[in-house]
């Protein structure tokens, strides 16, 4: 019978630590595996619904949270591969599977008999003796129904199903277009003078890239390790302009990869969905389950920071403009001049060139640095193992243990760009942590980045920005690894979206500390520890152009709210809407051919819709939290233990503000962030 074909994915993995048997999984296994797992999950739901016993927390809420384990595992494997090692066959399956998963999700949330049981337990919660975690789970399960249409009449339920199905496909299509645009663009250079200004490493990488395509000369692409060095160092302004326009116009060419209609459709469907559920806008719907609570609070938060950052940003911009004019007679600074002249000015002010720093940040050393920090703070040890399967030869695999040799986690790290991998950096999981039948199932966690590959003559050397990126994603990974909760839906990074960036962003702070850098920043050729003078310059330059950086992040947050915090049905021109949204944060002249929204994957493909502000929100938390570490010592065991106990291990078991106060003893204060950014007068 269709849908019941058993594949390797539907059986218990008979592998070391229950790891995914990547080499044995065939792409064609996924579709039947999904169908089978959906049928199994439906049977588990039916068993809850048809249970003759009265609804209880255990037989309804707990049973519901543990249901669909096989389906969740297959989904995490498949969608992680679709991000990190995709191909046309996988993308085609994603388009087929997404509506099936959307339907299944709606089958649960719109199942009236199931909702009756959940509601019955929810309505009697004052009579139950529940732990804080159980109370949170009950509240979350009830809301997962009420916020997804369980209280709607049938006609509106079917409308909701149709919207959800269309949204799931549109989001996938949006991402596919961006990946195709990124892979399609190639700037071949045959005249070496066009590479003037580029560091040797970037030149060599461009040469290697051209060689790999069987071409002469040098190849520059829109992948970050190729794009960013060119925009930062290339002296040829016309070529920077050409590359910048290519990067900034992804999904904005009125061709088969255009995303303008998709953006409008996604925004309208999200609004329609929110209205259907009784919310003013999509942002009202999303923020009900966030620390920030309402669009009004988010806008006030962003505008308060804007008020502090804008004068500093404008001052920095004028100084950059006059520097470019003095240096090269540039009358009007353009977006493609930003990274180039910022880097030159930074070198002048601090004599700090990323190329001088890179030899001290060999990738392997930085990885060991992150591991050492985790050991000093939380007692973790990372042991590289080659006895488990991986989905690509570049992936590194580790067993993570505590001081008593107990397994904490399996850790995958995937650092280099390739054709089937989307840009950016992210943390993800292949298996969640939970306590089931008395056994603490440990998580399998992964980080994925896009760093410069080693060349024939040099290892992978990271820019300082890439070092902080690695620590950032590793912070997310620690949140996943140290999870210690009973229920899978509350474990690890399953927290409010504006809290999830605290563990990642706080870890970046260690990169600026002499005590940390001395542990791992050694020259890849001489073994010399990074000189004190360079550490001083890293710290001094940490707030360089912080006003402009803050303004940029705020502009993204405001653009997000402009799509999701209003009724978008009257918007017909994506570009015109975007220009208006950016009005209060604009520094550079507008580039007519470019559009950010059509490639703003965070909010139109990922999970950040009405949530982009959370990066800044989490910065307030992380600056305040790190001040506590600084007061007591950055490797202070007591503070680290409190952070592990109340933040990293607790997942979403309690309101995040309560968890934060247990760790810090008080609510966070924005002054810590403004002090760190040098924006407090």
mmCIF file of N, CA, C and O in Angstrom, residues 514-579:
data_model
loop_
_atom_site.group_PDB
_atom_site.id
_atom_site.type_symbol
_atom_site.label_atom_id
_atom_site.label_comp_id
_atom_site.label_asym_id
_atom_site.label_seq_id
_atom_site.Cartn_x
_atom_site.Cartn_y
_atom_site.Cartn_z
ATOM 1 N N UNK A 514 41.773 39.067 25.921
ATOM 2 C CA UNK A 514 43.166 38.618 25.871
ATOM 3 C C UNK A 514 43.313 37.209 26.457
ATOM 4 O O UNK A 514 44.005 36.343 25.900
ATOM 5 N N UNK A 515 42.630 36.978 27.579
ATOM 6 C CA UNK A 515 42.699 35.687 28.269
ATOM 7 C C UNK A 515 42.279 34.529 27.345
ATOM 8 O O UNK A 515 42.802 33.426 27.438
ATOM 9 N N UNK A 516 41.316 34.809 26.459
ATOM 10 C CA UNK A 516 40.847 33.774 25.519
ATOM 11 C C UNK A 516 41.803 33.651 24.337
ATOM 12 O O UNK A 516 42.207 32.548 23.958
ATOM 13 N N UNK A 517 42.137 34.785 23.733
ATOM 14 C CA UNK A 517 42.947 34.769 22.510
ATOM 15 C C UNK A 517 44.290 34.083 22.737
ATOM 16 O O UNK A 517 44.807 33.394 21.862
ATOM 17 N N UNK A 518 44.847 34.263 23.943
ATOM 18 C CA UNK A 518 46.137 33.626 24.234
ATOM 19 C C UNK A 518 46.037 32.099 24.236
ATOM 20 O O UNK A 518 47.033 31.403 24.118
ATOM 21 N N UNK A 519 44.820 31.592 24.367
ATOM 22 C CA UNK A 519 44.623 30.139 24.404
ATOM 23 C C UNK A 519 44.751 29.494 23.024
ATOM 24 O O UNK A 519 45.084 28.320 22.911
ATOM 25 N N UNK A 520 44.427 30.253 21.967
ATOM 26 C CA UNK A 520 44.377 29.583 20.659
ATOM 27 C C UNK A 520 44.901 30.399 19.487
ATOM 28 O O UNK A 520 45.139 29.843 18.414
ATOM 29 N N UNK A 521 45.069 31.708 19.648
ATOM 30 C CA UNK A 521 45.461 32.534 18.496
ATOM 31 C C UNK A 521 46.979 32.507 18.321
ATOM 32 O O UNK A 521 47.700 33.365 18.819
ATOM 33 N N UNK A 522 47.462 31.476 17.615
ATOM 34 C CA UNK A 522 48.907 31.352 17.368
ATOM 35 C C UNK A 522 49.160 31.342 15.862
ATOM 36 O O UNK A 522 48.346 30.820 15.095
ATOM 37 N N UNK A 523 50.270 31.916 15.457
ATOM 38 C CA UNK A 523 50.605 32.038 14.038
ATOM 39 C C UNK A 523 50.761 30.653 13.410
ATOM 40 O O UNK A 523 51.448 29.782 13.947
ATOM 41 N N UNK A 524 50.099 30.440 12.263
ATOM 42 C CA UNK A 524 50.059 29.087 11.692
ATOM 43 C C UNK A 524 51.425 28.606 11.203
ATOM 44 O O UNK A 524 51.651 27.398 11.052
ATOM 45 N N UNK A 525 52.380 29.540 10.976
ATOM 46 C CA UNK A 525 53.707 29.116 10.514
ATOM 47 C C UNK A 525 54.729 29.085 11.645
ATOM 48 O O UNK A 525 55.511 28.146 11.761
ATOM 49 N N UNK A 526 54.697 30.122 12.501
ATOM 50 C CA UNK A 526 55.756 30.238 13.530
ATOM 51 C C UNK A 526 55.321 29.722 14.897
ATOM 52 O O UNK A 526 56.161 29.485 15.762
ATOM 53 N N UNK A 527 53.997 29.600 15.106
ATOM 54 C CA UNK A 527 53.516 29.174 16.428
ATOM 55 C C UNK A 527 53.504 30.309 17.445
ATOM 56 O O UNK A 527 53.144 30.115 18.613
ATOM 57 N N UNK A 528 53.891 31.530 17.001
ATOM 58 C CA UNK A 528 53.934 32.689 17.913
ATOM 59 C C UNK A 528 52.507 33.039 18.375
ATOM 60 O O UNK A 528 51.569 33.063 17.580
ATOM 61 N N UNK A 529 52.355 33.288 19.678
ATOM 62 C CA UNK A 529 51.051 33.702 20.213
ATOM 63 C C UNK A 529 50.757 35.113 19.722
ATOM 64 O O UNK A 529 51.668 35.942 19.603
ATOM 65 N N UNK A 530 49.507 35.389 19.437
ATOM 66 C CA UNK A 530 49.125 36.714 18.924
ATOM 67 C C UNK A 530 49.682 37.815 19.828
ATOM 68 O O UNK A 530 49.527 37.761 21.054
ATOM 69 N N UNK A 531 50.397 38.807 19.268
ATOM 70 C CA UNK A 531 51.016 39.840 20.118
ATOM 71 C C UNK A 531 49.969 40.671 20.861
ATOM 72 O O UNK A 531 48.880 40.921 20.359
ATOM 73 N N UNK A 532 50.356 41.107 22.048
ATOM 74 C CA UNK A 532 49.501 41.955 22.896
ATOM 75 C C UNK A 532 49.009 43.186 22.136
ATOM 76 O O UNK A 532 47.869 43.608 22.275
ATOM 77 N N UNK A 533 49.905 43.726 21.323
ATOM 78 C CA UNK A 533 49.584 44.948 20.571
ATOM 79 C C UNK A 533 48.382 44.709 19.644
ATOM 80 O O UNK A 533 47.480 45.543 19.531
ATOM 81 N N UNK A 534 48.373 43.528 18.991
ATOM 82 C CA UNK A 534 47.249 43.214 18.103
ATOM 83 C C UNK A 534 45.959 43.007 18.892
ATOM 84 O O UNK A 534 44.883 43.414 18.466
ATOM 85 N N UNK A 535 46.086 42.383 20.064
ATOM 86 C CA UNK A 535 44.898 42.186 20.920
ATOM 87 C C UNK A 535 44.327 43.549 21.307
ATOM 88 O O UNK A 535 43.113 43.774 21.256
ATOM 89 N N UNK A 536 45.230 44.465 21.667
ATOM 90 C CA UNK A 536 44.805 45.834 22.028
ATOM 91 C C UNK A 536 44.062 46.491 20.877
ATOM 92 O O UNK A 536 43.034 47.151 21.073
ATOM 93 N N UNK A 537 44.564 46.265 19.661
ATOM 94 C CA UNK A 537 43.927 46.873 18.482
ATOM 95 C C UNK A 537 42.560 46.237 18.188
ATOM 96 O O UNK A 537 41.632 46.918 17.766
ATOM 97 N N UNK A 538 42.460 44.906 18.383
ATOM 98 C CA UNK A 538 41.170 44.233 18.184
ATOM 99 C C UNK A 538 40.132 44.853 19.123
ATOM 100 O O UNK A 538 39.017 45.175 18.727
ATOM 101 N N UNK A 539 40.531 45.043 20.386
ATOM 102 C CA UNK A 539 39.592 45.597 21.370
ATOM 103 C C UNK A 539 39.246 47.047 21.024
ATOM 104 O O UNK A 539 38.089 47.462 21.085
ATOM 105 N N UNK A 540 40.279 47.823 20.644
ATOM 106 C CA UNK A 540 40.048 49.240 20.330
ATOM 107 C C UNK A 540 39.149 49.391 19.111
ATOM 108 O O UNK A 540 38.330 50.312 19.034
ATOM 109 N N UNK A 541 39.290 48.449 18.157
ATOM 110 C CA UNK A 541 38.510 48.580 16.918
ATOM 111 C C UNK A 541 37.125 47.939 17.028
ATOM 112 O O UNK A 541 36.343 47.993 16.091
ATOM 113 N N UNK A 542 36.832 47.321 18.189
ATOM 114 C CA UNK A 542 35.556 46.595 18.334
ATOM 115 C C UNK A 542 34.353 47.515 18.135
ATOM 116 O O UNK A 542 33.305 47.077 17.672
ATOM 117 N N UNK A 543 34.506 48.792 18.476
ATOM 118 C CA UNK A 543 33.366 49.707 18.315
ATOM 119 C C UNK A 543 33.495 50.564 17.043
ATOM 120 O O UNK A 543 32.740 51.507 16.857
ATOM 121 N N UNK A 544 34.474 50.211 16.184
ATOM 122 C CA UNK A 544 34.651 50.958 14.933
ATOM 123 C C UNK A 544 33.382 50.852 14.083
ATOM 124 O O UNK A 544 32.867 49.769 13.843
ATOM 125 N N UNK A 545 32.863 52.005 13.682
ATOM 126 C CA UNK A 545 31.646 52.085 12.856
ATOM 127 C C UNK A 545 30.450 51.366 13.496
ATOM 128 O O UNK A 545 29.567 50.885 12.796
ATOM 129 N N UNK A 546 30.430 51.315 14.832
ATOM 130 C CA UNK A 546 29.334 50.638 15.528
ATOM 131 C C UNK A 546 28.004 51.346 15.273
ATOM 132 O O UNK A 546 26.958 50.717 15.194
ATOM 133 N N UNK A 547 28.067 52.666 15.109
ATOM 134 C CA UNK A 547 26.846 53.426 14.805
ATOM 135 C C UNK A 547 26.247 52.967 13.480
ATOM 136 O O UNK A 547 25.048 52.697 13.390
ATOM 137 N N UNK A 548 27.101 52.847 12.449
ATOM 138 C CA UNK A 548 26.617 52.419 11.121
ATOM 139 C C UNK A 548 26.160 50.956 11.137
ATOM 140 O O UNK A 548 25.167 50.608 10.515
ATOM 141 N N UNK A 549 26.908 50.117 11.869
ATOM 142 C CA UNK A 549 26.511 48.702 11.968
ATOM 143 C C UNK A 549 25.147 48.569 12.652
ATOM 144 O O UNK A 549 24.294 47.791 12.228
ATOM 145 N N UNK A 550 24.967 49.343 13.730
ATOM 146 C CA UNK A 550 23.697 49.305 14.468
ATOM 147 C C UNK A 550 22.559 49.783 13.573
ATOM 148 O O UNK A 550 21.487 49.168 13.516
ATOM 149 N N UNK A 551 22.811 50.866 12.844
ATOM 150 C CA UNK A 551 21.798 51.420 11.939
ATOM 151 C C UNK A 551 21.390 50.376 10.885
ATOM 152 O O UNK A 551 20.211 50.230 10.563
ATOM 153 N N UNK A 552 22.377 49.643 10.396
ATOM 154 C CA UNK A 552 22.117 48.611 9.380
ATOM 155 C C UNK A 552 21.208 47.517 9.956
ATOM 156 O O UNK A 552 20.205 47.142 9.342
ATOM 157 N N UNK A 553 21.548 47.015 11.154
ATOM 158 C CA UNK A 553 20.717 45.982 11.786
ATOM 159 C C UNK A 553 19.310 46.501 12.069
ATOM 160 O O UNK A 553 18.327 45.799 11.861
ATOM 161 N N UNK A 554 19.230 47.748 12.528
ATOM 162 C CA UNK A 554 17.914 48.332 12.826
ATOM 163 C C UNK A 554 17.099 48.477 11.545
ATOM 164 O O UNK A 554 15.886 48.271 11.545
ATOM 165 N N UNK A 555 17.778 48.816 10.444
ATOM 166 C CA UNK A 555 17.054 48.978 9.167
ATOM 167 C C UNK A 555 16.430 47.652 8.744
ATOM 168 O O UNK A 555 15.315 47.612 8.239
ATOM 169 N N UNK A 556 17.145 46.536 8.981
ATOM 170 C CA UNK A 556 16.599 45.216 8.642
ATOM 171 C C UNK A 556 15.397 44.896 9.526
ATOM 172 O O UNK A 556 14.396 44.345 9.062
ATOM 173 N N UNK A 557 15.507 45.222 10.811
ATOM 174 C CA UNK A 557 14.403 44.988 11.744
ATOM 175 C C UNK A 557 13.178 45.808 11.375
ATOM 176 O O UNK A 557 12.038 45.314 11.424
ATOM 177 N N UNK A 558 13.404 47.053 10.970
ATOM 178 C CA UNK A 558 12.287 47.934 10.586
ATOM 179 C C UNK A 558 11.665 47.479 9.256
ATOM 180 O O UNK A 558 10.450 47.558 9.075
ATOM 181 N N UNK A 559 12.512 46.992 8.335
ATOM 182 C CA UNK A 559 11.982 46.465 7.068
ATOM 183 C C UNK A 559 11.084 45.249 7.344
ATOM 184 O O UNK A 559 9.986 45.135 6.791
ATOM 185 N N UNK A 560 11.552 44.378 8.205
ATOM 186 C CA UNK A 560 10.770 43.205 8.613
ATOM 187 C C UNK A 560 9.407 43.633 9.167
ATOM 188 O O UNK A 560 8.357 43.130 8.749
ATOM 189 N N UNK A 561 9.413 44.599 10.084
ATOM 190 C CA UNK A 561 8.147 45.053 10.686
ATOM 191 C C UNK A 561 7.267 45.765 9.651
ATOM 192 O O UNK A 561 6.042 45.732 9.739
ATOM 193 N N UNK A 562 7.905 46.390 8.649
ATOM 194 C CA UNK A 562 7.113 47.090 7.622
ATOM 195 C C UNK A 562 6.352 46.095 6.734
ATOM 196 O O UNK A 562 5.324 46.421 6.162
ATOM 197 N N UNK A 563 6.866 44.873 6.624
ATOM 198 C CA UNK A 563 6.158 43.844 5.864
ATOM 199 C C UNK A 563 5.108 43.132 6.718
ATOM 200 O O UNK A 563 4.062 42.722 6.235
ATOM 201 N N UNK A 564 5.409 42.990 7.998
ATOM 202 C CA UNK A 564 4.591 42.097 8.831
ATOM 203 C C UNK A 564 3.791 42.791 9.928
ATOM 204 O O UNK A 564 2.943 42.156 10.552
ATOM 205 N N UNK A 565 4.058 44.072 10.178
ATOM 206 C CA UNK A 565 3.355 44.779 11.255
ATOM 207 C C UNK A 565 2.219 45.650 10.750
ATOM 208 O O UNK A 565 1.677 46.470 11.494
ATOM 209 N N UNK A 566 1.863 45.478 9.464
ATOM 210 C CA UNK A 566 0.790 46.284 8.858
ATOM 211 C C UNK A 566 -0.082 45.385 7.979
ATOM 212 O O UNK A 566 0.218 44.207 7.802
ATOM 213 N N UNK A 567 -1.116 45.981 7.422
ATOM 214 C CA UNK A 567 -1.910 45.293 6.389
ATOM 215 C C UNK A 567 -1.172 45.514 5.062
ATOM 216 O O UNK A 567 -1.116 46.639 4.555
ATOM 217 N N UNK A 568 -0.569 44.452 4.478
ATOM 218 C CA UNK A 568 0.261 44.649 3.280
ATOM 219 C C UNK A 568 -0.514 44.550 1.965
ATOM 220 O O UNK A 568 0.097 44.594 0.896
ATOM 221 N N UNK A 569 -1.842 44.417 2.036
ATOM 222 C CA UNK A 569 -2.594 44.118 0.801
ATOM 223 C C UNK A 569 -2.511 45.238 -0.232
ATOM 224 O O UNK A 569 -2.690 44.994 -1.416
ATOM 225 N N UNK A 570 -2.244 46.463 0.222
ATOM 226 C CA UNK A 570 -2.189 47.568 -0.751
ATOM 227 C C UNK A 570 -0.793 47.732 -1.360
ATOM 228 O O UNK A 570 -0.590 48.541 -2.251
ATOM 229 N N UNK A 571 0.195 46.961 -0.864
ATOM 230 C CA UNK A 571 1.557 47.076 -1.416
ATOM 231 C C UNK A 571 1.595 46.349 -2.757
ATOM 232 O O UNK A 571 1.275 45.157 -2.844
ATOM 233 N N UNK A 572 1.989 47.058 -3.805
ATOM 234 C CA UNK A 572 2.068 46.412 -5.116
ATOM 235 C C UNK A 572 3.482 46.467 -5.684
ATOM 236 O O UNK A 572 3.832 45.720 -6.582
ATOM 237 N N UNK A 573 4.311 47.362 -5.117
ATOM 238 C CA UNK A 573 5.671 47.545 -5.628
ATOM 239 C C UNK A 573 6.658 47.260 -4.494
ATOM 240 O O UNK A 573 6.789 48.050 -3.560
ATOM 241 N N UNK A 574 7.321 46.117 -4.576
ATOM 242 C CA UNK A 574 8.237 45.681 -3.508
ATOM 243 C C UNK A 574 9.338 46.715 -3.276
ATOM 244 O O UNK A 574 9.635 47.096 -2.145
ATOM 245 N N UNK A 575 9.932 47.177 -4.347
ATOM 246 C CA UNK A 575 11.053 48.119 -4.255
ATOM 247 C C UNK A 575 10.610 49.445 -3.624
ATOM 248 O O UNK A 575 11.270 49.969 -2.722
ATOM 249 N N UNK A 576 9.482 49.984 -4.084
ATOM 250 C CA UNK A 576 9.009 51.278 -3.558
ATOM 251 C C UNK A 576 8.705 51.159 -2.060
ATOM 252 O O UNK A 576 9.027 52.055 -1.267
ATOM 253 N N UNK A 577 8.109 50.047 -1.673
ATOM 254 C CA UNK A 577 7.807 49.823 -0.258
ATOM 255 C C UNK A 577 9.095 49.784 0.568
ATOM 256 O O UNK A 577 9.180 50.380 1.645
ATOM 257 N N UNK A 578 10.080 49.086 0.044
ATOM 258 C CA UNK A 578 11.359 48.948 0.742
ATOM 259 C C UNK A 578 12.059 50.304 0.904
ATOM 260 O O UNK A 578 12.587 50.618 1.977
ATOM 261 N N UNK A 579 12.062 51.091 -0.158
ATOM 262 C CA UNK A 579 12.698 52.423 -0.117
ATOM 263 C C UNK A 579 12.068 53.264 1.005
ATOM 264 O O UNK A 579 12.763 53.936 1.776
#
